[in-house]
Coordinates of C-alpha atoms and ligand atoms in Angstrom, one line a residue:
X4 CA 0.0 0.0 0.0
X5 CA 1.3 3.8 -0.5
X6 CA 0.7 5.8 2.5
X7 CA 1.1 8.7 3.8
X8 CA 1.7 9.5 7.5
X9 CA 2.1 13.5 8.6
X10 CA 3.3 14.2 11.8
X11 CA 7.6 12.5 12.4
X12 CA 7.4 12.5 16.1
X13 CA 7.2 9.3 17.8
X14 CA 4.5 7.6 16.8
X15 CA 4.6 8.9 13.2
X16 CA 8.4 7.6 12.5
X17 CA 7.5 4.6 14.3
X18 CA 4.5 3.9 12.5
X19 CA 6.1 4.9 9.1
X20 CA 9.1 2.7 9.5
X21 CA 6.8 -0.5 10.4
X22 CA 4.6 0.0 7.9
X23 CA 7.3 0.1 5.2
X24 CA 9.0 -2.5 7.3
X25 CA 6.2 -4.9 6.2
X26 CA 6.4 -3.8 2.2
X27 CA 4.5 -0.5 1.9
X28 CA 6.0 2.6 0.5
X29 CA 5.5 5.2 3.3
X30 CA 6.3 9.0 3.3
X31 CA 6.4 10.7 6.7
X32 CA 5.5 14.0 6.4
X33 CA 6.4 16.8 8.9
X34 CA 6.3 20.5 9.2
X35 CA 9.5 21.2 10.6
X36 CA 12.0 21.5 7.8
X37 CA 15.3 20.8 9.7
X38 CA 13.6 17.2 11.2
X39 CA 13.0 16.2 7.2
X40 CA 16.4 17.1 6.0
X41 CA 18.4 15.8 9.1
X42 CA 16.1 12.7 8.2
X43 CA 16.8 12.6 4.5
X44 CA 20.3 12.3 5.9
X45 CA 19.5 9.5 8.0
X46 CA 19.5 11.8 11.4
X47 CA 16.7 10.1 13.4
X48 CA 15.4 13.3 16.0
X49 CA 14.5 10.3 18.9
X50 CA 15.5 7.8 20.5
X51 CA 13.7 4.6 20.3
X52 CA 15.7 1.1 20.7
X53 CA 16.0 -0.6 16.5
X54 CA 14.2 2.5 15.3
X55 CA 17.2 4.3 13.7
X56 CA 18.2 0.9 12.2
X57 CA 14.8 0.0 10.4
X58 CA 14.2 3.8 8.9
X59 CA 18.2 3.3 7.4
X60 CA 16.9 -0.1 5.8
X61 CA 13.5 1.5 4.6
X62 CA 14.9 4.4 3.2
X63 CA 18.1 2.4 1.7
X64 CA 15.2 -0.2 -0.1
X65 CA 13.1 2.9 -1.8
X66 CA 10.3 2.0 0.6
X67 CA 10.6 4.6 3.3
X68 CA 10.6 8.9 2.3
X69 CA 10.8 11.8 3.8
X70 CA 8.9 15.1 2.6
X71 CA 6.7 18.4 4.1
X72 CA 4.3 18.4 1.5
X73 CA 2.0 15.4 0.3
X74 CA 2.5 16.9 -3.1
X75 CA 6.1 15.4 -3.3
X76 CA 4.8 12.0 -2.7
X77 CA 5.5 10.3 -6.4
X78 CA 2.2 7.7 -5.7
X79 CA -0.8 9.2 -4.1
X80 CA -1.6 7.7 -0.7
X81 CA -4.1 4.7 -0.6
X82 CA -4.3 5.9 3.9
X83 CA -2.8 9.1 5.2
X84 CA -2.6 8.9 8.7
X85 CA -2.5 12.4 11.1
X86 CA 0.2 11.3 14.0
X87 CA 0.7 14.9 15.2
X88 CA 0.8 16.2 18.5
X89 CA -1.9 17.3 21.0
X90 CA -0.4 18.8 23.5
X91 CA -2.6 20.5 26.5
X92 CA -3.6 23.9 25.7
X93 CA -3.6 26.6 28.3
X94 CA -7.2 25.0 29.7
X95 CA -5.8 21.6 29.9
X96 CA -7.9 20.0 26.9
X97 CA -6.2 19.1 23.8
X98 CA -5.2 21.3 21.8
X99 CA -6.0 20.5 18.1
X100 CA -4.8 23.1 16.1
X101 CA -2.0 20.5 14.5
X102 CA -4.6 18.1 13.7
X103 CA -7.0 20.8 12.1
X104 CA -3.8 22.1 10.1
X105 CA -2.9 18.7 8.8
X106 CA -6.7 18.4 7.7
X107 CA -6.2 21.6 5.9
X108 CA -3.3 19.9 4.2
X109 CA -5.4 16.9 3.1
X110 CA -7.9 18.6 1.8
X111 CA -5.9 20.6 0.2
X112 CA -3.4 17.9 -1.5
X113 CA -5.7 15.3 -2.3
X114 CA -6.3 13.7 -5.5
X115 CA -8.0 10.6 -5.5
X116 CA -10.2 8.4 -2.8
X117 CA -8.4 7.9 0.6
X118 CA -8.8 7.1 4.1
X119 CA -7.9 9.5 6.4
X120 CA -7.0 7.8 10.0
X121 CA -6.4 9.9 13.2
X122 CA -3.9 8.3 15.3
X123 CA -3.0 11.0 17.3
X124 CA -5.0 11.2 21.0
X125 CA -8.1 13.5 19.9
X126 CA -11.2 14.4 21.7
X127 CA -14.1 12.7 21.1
X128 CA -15.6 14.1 18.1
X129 CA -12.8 15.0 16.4
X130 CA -13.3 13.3 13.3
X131 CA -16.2 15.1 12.5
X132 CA -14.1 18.1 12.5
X133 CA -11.2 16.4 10.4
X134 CA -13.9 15.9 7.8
X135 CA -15.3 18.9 7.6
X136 CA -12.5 20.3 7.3
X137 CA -10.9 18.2 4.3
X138 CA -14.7 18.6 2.6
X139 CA -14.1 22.2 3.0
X140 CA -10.8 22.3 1.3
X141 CA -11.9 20.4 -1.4
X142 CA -15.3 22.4 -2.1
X143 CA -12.9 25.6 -2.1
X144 CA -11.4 23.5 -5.1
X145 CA -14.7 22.1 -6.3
X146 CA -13.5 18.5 -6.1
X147 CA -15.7 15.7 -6.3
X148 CA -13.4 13.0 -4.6
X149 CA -14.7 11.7 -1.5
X150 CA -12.7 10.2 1.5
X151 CA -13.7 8.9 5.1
X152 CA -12.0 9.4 8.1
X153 CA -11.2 6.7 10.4
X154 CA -9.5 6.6 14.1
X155 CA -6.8 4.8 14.9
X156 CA -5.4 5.5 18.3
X157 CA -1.9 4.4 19.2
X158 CA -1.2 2.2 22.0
X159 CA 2.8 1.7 21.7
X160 CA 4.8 2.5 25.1
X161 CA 8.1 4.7 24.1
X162 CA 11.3 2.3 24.5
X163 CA 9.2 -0.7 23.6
X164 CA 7.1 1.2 20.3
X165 CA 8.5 -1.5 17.6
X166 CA 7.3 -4.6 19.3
X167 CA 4.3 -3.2 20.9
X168 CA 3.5 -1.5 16.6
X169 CA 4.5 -5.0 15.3
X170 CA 3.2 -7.2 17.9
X171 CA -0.2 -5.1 18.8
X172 CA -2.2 -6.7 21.7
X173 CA -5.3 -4.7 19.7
X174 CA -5.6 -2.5 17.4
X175 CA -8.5 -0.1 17.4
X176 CA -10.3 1.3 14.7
X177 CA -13.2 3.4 14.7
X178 CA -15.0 4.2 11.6
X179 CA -18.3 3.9 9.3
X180 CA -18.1 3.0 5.9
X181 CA -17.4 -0.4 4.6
X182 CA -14.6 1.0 2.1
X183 CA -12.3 1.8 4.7
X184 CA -12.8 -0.7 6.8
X185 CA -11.9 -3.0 4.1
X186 CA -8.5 -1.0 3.5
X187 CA -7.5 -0.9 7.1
X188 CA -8.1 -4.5 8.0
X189 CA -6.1 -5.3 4.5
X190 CA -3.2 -3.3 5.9
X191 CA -3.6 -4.7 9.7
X192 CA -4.2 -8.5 9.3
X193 CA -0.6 -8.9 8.4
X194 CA 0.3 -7.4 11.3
X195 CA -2.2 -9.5 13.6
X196 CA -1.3 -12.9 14.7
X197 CA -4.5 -12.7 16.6
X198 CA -7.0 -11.2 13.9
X199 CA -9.8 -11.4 16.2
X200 CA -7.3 -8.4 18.3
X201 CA -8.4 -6.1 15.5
X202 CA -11.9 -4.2 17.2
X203 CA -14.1 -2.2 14.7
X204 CA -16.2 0.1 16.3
X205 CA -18.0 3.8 16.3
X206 CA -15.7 6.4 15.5
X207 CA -16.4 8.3 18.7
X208 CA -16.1 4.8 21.0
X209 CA -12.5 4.4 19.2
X210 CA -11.7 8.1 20.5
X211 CA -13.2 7.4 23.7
X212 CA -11.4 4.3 24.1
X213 CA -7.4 5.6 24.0
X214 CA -8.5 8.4 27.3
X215 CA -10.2 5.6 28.8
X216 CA -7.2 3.3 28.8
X217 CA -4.5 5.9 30.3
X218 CA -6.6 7.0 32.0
X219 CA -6.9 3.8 33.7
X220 CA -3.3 2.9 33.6
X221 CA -2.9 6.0 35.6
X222 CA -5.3 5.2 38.2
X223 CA -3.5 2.1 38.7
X224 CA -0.1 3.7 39.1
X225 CA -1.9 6.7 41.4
X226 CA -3.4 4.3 43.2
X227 CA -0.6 1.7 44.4
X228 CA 1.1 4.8 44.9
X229 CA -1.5 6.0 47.1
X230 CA -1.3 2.4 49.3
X231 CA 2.4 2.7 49.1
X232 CA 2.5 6.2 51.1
X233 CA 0.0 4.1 53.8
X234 CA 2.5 1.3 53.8
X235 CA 5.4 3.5 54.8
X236 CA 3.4 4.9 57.6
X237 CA 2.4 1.2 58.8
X238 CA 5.1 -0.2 58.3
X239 CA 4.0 -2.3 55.5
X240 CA 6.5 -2.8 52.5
X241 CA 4.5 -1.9 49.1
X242 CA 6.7 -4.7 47.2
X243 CA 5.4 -7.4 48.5
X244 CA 1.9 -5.7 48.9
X245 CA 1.7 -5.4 45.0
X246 CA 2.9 -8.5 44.4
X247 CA 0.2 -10.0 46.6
X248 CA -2.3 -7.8 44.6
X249 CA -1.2 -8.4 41.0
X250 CA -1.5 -12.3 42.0
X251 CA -5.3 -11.6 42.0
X252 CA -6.5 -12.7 38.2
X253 CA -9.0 -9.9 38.7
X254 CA -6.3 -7.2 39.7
X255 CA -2.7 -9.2 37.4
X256 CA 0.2 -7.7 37.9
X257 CA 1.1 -4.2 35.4
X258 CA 0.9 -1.0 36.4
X259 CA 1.1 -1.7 40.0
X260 CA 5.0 -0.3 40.6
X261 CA 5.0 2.4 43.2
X262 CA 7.4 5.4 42.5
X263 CA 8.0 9.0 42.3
X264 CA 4.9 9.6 40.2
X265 CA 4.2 9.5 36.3
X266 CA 5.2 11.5 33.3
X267 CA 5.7 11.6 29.8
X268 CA 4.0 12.8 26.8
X269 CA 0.6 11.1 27.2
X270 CA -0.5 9.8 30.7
X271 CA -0.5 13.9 31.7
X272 CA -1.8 15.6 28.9
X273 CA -4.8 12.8 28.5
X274 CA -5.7 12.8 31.8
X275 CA -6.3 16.6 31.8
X276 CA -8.0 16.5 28.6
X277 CA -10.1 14.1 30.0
X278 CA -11.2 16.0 33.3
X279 CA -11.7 18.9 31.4
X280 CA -13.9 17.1 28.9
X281 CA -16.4 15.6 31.7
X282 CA -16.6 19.5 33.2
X283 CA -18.0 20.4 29.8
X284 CA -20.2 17.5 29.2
X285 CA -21.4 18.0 33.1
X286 CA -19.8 15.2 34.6
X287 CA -17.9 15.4 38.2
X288 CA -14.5 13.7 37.1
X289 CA -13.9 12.7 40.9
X290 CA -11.6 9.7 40.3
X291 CA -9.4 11.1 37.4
X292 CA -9.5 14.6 40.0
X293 CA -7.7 12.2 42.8
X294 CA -5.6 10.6 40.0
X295 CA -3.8 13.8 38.8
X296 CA -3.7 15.6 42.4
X297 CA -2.2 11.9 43.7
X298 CA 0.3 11.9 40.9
X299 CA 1.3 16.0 41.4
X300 CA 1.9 14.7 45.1
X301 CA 3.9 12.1 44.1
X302 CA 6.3 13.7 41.9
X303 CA 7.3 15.6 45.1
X304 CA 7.9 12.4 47.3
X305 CA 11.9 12.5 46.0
X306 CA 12.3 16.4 47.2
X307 CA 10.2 15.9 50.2
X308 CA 12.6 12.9 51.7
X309 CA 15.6 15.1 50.7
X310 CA 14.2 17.4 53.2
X311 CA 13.4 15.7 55.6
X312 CA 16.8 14.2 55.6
X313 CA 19.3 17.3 55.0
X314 CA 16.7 20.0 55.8
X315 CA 15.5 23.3 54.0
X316 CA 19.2 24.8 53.2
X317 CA 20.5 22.1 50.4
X318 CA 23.6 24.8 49.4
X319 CA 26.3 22.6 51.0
X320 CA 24.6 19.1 49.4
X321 CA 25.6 17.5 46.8
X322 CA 22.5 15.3 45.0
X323 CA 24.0 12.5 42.4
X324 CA 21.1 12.0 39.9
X325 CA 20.6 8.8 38.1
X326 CA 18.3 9.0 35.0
X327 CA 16.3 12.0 33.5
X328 CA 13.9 10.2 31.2
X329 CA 10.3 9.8 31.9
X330 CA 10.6 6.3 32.4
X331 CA 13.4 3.8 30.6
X332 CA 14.4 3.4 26.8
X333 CA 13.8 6.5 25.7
X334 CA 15.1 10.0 25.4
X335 CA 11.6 11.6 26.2
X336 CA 11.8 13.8 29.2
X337 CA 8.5 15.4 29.1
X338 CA 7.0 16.1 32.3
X339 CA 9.2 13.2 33.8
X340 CA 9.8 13.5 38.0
X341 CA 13.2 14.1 37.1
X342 CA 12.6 18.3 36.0
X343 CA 10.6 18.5 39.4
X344 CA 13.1 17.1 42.1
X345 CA 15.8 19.1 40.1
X346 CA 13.8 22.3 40.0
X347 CA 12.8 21.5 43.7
X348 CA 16.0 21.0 44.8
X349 CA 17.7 23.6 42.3
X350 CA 15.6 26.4 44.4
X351 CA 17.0 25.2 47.4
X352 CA 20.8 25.4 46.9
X353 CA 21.5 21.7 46.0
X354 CA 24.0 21.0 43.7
X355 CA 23.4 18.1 41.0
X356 CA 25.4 16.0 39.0
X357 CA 22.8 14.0 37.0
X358 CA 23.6 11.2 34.9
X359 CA 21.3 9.6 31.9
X360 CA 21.8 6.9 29.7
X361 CA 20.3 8.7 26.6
X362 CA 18.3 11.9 27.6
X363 CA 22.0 13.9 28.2
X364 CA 21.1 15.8 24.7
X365 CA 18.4 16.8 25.2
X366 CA 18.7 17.6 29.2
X367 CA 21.3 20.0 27.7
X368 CA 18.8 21.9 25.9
X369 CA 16.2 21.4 28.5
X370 CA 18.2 22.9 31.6
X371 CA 18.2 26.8 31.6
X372 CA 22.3 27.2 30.3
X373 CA 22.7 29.0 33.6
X374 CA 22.4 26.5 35.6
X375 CA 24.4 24.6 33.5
X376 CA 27.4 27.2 33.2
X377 CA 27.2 27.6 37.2
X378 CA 27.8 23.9 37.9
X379 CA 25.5 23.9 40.0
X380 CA 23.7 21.4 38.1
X381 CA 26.5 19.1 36.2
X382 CA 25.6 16.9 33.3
X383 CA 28.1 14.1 33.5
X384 CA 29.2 11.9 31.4
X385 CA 29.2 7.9 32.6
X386 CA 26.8 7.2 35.5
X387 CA 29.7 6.8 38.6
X388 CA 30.9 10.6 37.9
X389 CA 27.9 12.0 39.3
X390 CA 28.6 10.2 42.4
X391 CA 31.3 12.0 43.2
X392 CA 31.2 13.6 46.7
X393 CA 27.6 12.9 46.8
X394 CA 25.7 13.2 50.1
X395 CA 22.9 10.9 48.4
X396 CA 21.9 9.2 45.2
X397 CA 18.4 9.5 43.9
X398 CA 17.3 6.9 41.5
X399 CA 14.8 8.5 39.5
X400 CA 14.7 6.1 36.3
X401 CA 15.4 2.5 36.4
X402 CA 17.3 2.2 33.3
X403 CA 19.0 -1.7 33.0
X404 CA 23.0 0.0 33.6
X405 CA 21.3 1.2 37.2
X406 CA 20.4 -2.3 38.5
X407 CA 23.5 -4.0 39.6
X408 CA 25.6 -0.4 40.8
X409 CA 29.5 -1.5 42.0
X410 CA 28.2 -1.1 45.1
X411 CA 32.3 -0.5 46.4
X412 CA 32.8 2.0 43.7
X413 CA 29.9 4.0 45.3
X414 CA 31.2 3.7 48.5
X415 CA 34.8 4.7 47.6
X416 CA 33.1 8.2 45.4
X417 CA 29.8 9.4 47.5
X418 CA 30.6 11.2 50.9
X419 CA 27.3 9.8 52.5
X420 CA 26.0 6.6 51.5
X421 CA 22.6 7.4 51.2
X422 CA 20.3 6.4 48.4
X423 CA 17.0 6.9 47.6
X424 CA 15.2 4.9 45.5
X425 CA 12.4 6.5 43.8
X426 CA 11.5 3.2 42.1
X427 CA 12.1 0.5 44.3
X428 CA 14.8 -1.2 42.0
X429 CA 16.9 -2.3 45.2
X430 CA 17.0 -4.6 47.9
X431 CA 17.2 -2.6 51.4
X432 CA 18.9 -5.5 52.8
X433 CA 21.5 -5.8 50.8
X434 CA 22.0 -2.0 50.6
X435 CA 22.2 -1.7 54.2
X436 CA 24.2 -4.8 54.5
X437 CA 27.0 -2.9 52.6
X438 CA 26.7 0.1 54.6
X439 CA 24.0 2.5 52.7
X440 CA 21.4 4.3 54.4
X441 CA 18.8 3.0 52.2
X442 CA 14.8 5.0 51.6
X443 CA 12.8 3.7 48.6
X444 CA 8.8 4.2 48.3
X445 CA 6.4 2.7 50.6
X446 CA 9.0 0.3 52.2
X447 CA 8.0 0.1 55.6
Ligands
NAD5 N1 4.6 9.4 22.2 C1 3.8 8.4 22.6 O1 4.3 7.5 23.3 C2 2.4 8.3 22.1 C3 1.7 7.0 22.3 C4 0.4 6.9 21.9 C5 -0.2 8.0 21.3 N2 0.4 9.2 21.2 C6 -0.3 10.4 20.6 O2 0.2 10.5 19.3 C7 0.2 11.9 18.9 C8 1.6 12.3 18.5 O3 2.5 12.1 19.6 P1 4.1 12.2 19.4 O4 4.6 11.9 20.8 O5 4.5 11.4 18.3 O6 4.3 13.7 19.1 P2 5.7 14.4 18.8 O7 5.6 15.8 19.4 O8 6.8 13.6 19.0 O9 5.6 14.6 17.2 C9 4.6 15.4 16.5 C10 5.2 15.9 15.2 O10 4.1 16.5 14.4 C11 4.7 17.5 13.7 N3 3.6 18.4 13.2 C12 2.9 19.3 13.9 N4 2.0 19.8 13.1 C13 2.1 19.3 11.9 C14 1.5 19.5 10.6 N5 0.4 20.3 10.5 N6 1.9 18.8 9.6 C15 2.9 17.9 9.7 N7 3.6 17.7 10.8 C16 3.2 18.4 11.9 C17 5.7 18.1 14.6 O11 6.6 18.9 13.9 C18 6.3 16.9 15.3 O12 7.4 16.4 14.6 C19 -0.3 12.7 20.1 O13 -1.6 12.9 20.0 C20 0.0 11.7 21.3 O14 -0.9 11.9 22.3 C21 1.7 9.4 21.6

């Protein structure tokens, strides 16, 4: 199939470089003009484990290109899927101005029958909106083709997005004509070694259905979190709580990991979008409320237990940081807990040495320069060098090179051998068998 896929973030390259993976010529299509050259020239903008790899074999085999214009696509697009981002605008609902441009772009460009697929997170409804705004378009050209739009929301987890595209538990589609729906299962079954994974439903249950699932993901996490804060006090340990309660087949065992709080580019912004959407539509969003506040709270647990530790006045501490990243296997450091205990503890005099396997680029254009050029916070290069001097290590990522530290090594660089583990990768025993004061999350 020939398709068309605007948006290069995430989940556009991903999707475009698994779709061509499978056979089908693919352009991705972006708007910012130095992310299409760089990846003309093979200059992937993210980091996602194989992904570089599989868009230098696409693009090498003729089946994977790179554009900002439909127009420069040499066959015209069978499916053009909209993988742009909705971010929270300043009320906390999605904003879809991207999505409305790229429909402008469609309706704009096209030039014979397609399906249109949304598989960026949209507010129920959207779709309408995406086709009446391609059908405007093309009456300002007086074009008779027709079209239908479909949604497609995307499911894949950043650091795990090829298996989880290739090797889908489900794929949704929502749509209403017959046409499309024979196109999309065409360009799914392959995909599918379960075909009965592949749900068609209603448009608007298909939108529904992506907030519904973060939204519960994120109640999960909020809420083991929640038990984990009453396990501390109680003297409970959450680890063995969750594993207790994931042995439930009503309850299993994902998304029960207590820690310093979600982030990332979707759990956040969907969960707003979502509260703000049941306030318009008269609905109390109690639970998702307690969700967000729980996770806000959360995200402060790593600062709070510095304080209560070295006090208000961090000026003569020194903090070792180990990972930046929202979460592990990937470069993505959108709303991750690492920005807050840094700007937490930035305000009160700490100094930082903060280590990442991959997010060190981009923490160097996140971090204001002057905090940066002070030293006060230090972006070091290999994982140990941040724990020089250290009065504590925070774990704030559990990337793989953080699970078995040379315990020794730490002892021989860090001035107090304190960690805190803001995910609950270690064993308190053994820590404190060699000598570290040892806090994690809800340990008793
Ligand atoms: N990142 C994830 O893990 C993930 C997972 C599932 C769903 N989603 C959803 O998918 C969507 C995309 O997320 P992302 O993380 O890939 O975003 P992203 O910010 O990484 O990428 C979006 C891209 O769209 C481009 N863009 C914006 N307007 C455009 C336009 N009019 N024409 C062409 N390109 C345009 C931007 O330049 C950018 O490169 C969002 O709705 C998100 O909620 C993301």
């Amino acid at each position: 199939m020939n398709i068309a896929v605007i948006g290069a973030g995430y989940v556009g390259l991903v999707t475009g470089a698994c779709f061509a993976e499978l056979g089908n010529h693919v352009t991705c299509i972006d708007v910012d003009e130095q992310k299409i050259k760089n990846l003309q020239q093979g200059i992937v903008p993210i980091y996602e484990p194989g992904l570089d790899a599989m868009i230098a074999s696409n693009a090498a085999q003729d089946r994977l290109h790179f554009a900002m214009n439909l127009n420069e696509m040499s066959m015209l697009p069978n499916i053009i899927f909209i993988a742009v981002g909705t971010p929270s605008d300043e009320t906390g609902l999605a904003d879809t101005k991207y999505v409305l441009r790229a429909a402008e772009h469609i309706g704009a460009s096209l030039n014979d029958y397609c399906v249109v697929v949304d598989k960026s997170t949209v507010p129920v409804g959207m779709a309408d909106q995406v086709a009446a705004v391609i059908q405007r378009e093309l009456d300002k050209r007086v074009s008779p083709i027709v079209f239908d739009v479909a949604s497609n929301p995307e499911f894949l987890r950043e650091g795990n997005a090829i298996d989880d595209f290739m090797q889908p538990d489900r794929v949704i589609v929502g749509l209403d004509s017959a046409r499309a729906k024979q196109i999309l299962l065409d360009l799914y079954v392959p995909i599918l070694r379960h075909p009965e994974r592949l749900y068609f439903m209603n448009i608007k249950d298909a939108e529904m259905t992506k907030y519904a699932a973060n939204a519960m993901l994120a109640t999960r996490i909020s809420f083991v979190n929640e038990i984990a804060l009453l396990c501390e006090k109680m003297g409970a340990d959450i680890e063995q709580v969750r594993i207790g309660m994931g042995s439930d087949a009503r309850i299993g065992p994902a998304f029960l990991q207590a820690g310093c709080g979600y982030g990332g580019s979707c759990f956040p912004k969907d969960i707003r979008a979502l509260i703000k959407m049941s306030e318009q539509h008269g609905v109390d969003p109690l639970v998702l409320n307690a969700v967000e506040v729980r996770n806000h709270l959360q995200k402060q647990f790593l600062f709070n237990k510095i304080k209560q530790i070295f006090g208000e006045d961090l000026s003569q501490i020194k903090l070792a940081i180990w990972g930046l990243s929202f979460k592990p296997g990937t470069d993505d450091m959108r709303e991750a807990p690492s920005l807050v205990l840094i700007e937490e503890a930035m305000q009160h005099g700490a100094h930082m040495m903060a280590y990442d396997p991959v997010a060190m680029p981009h923490a160097r254009q996140i971090f204001p320069q002057t905090w940066l050029a002070s030293n006060q916070l230090v972006l070091c290069d290999h994982q140990y060098d941040a724990l020089k001097e250290a009065d504590a290590l925070i774990l704030v990522t559990e990337w793989k090179p953080f699970c078995y530290p040379d315990l020794a090594m730490m002892k021989h660089l860090m001035r107090r051998h304190l960690v805190i583990d803001g995910r609950n990768q270690y064993d308190p025993k053994q820590l404190r068998a060699a000598g570290f004061e040892y806090y994690g999350v809800g340990r008793g």
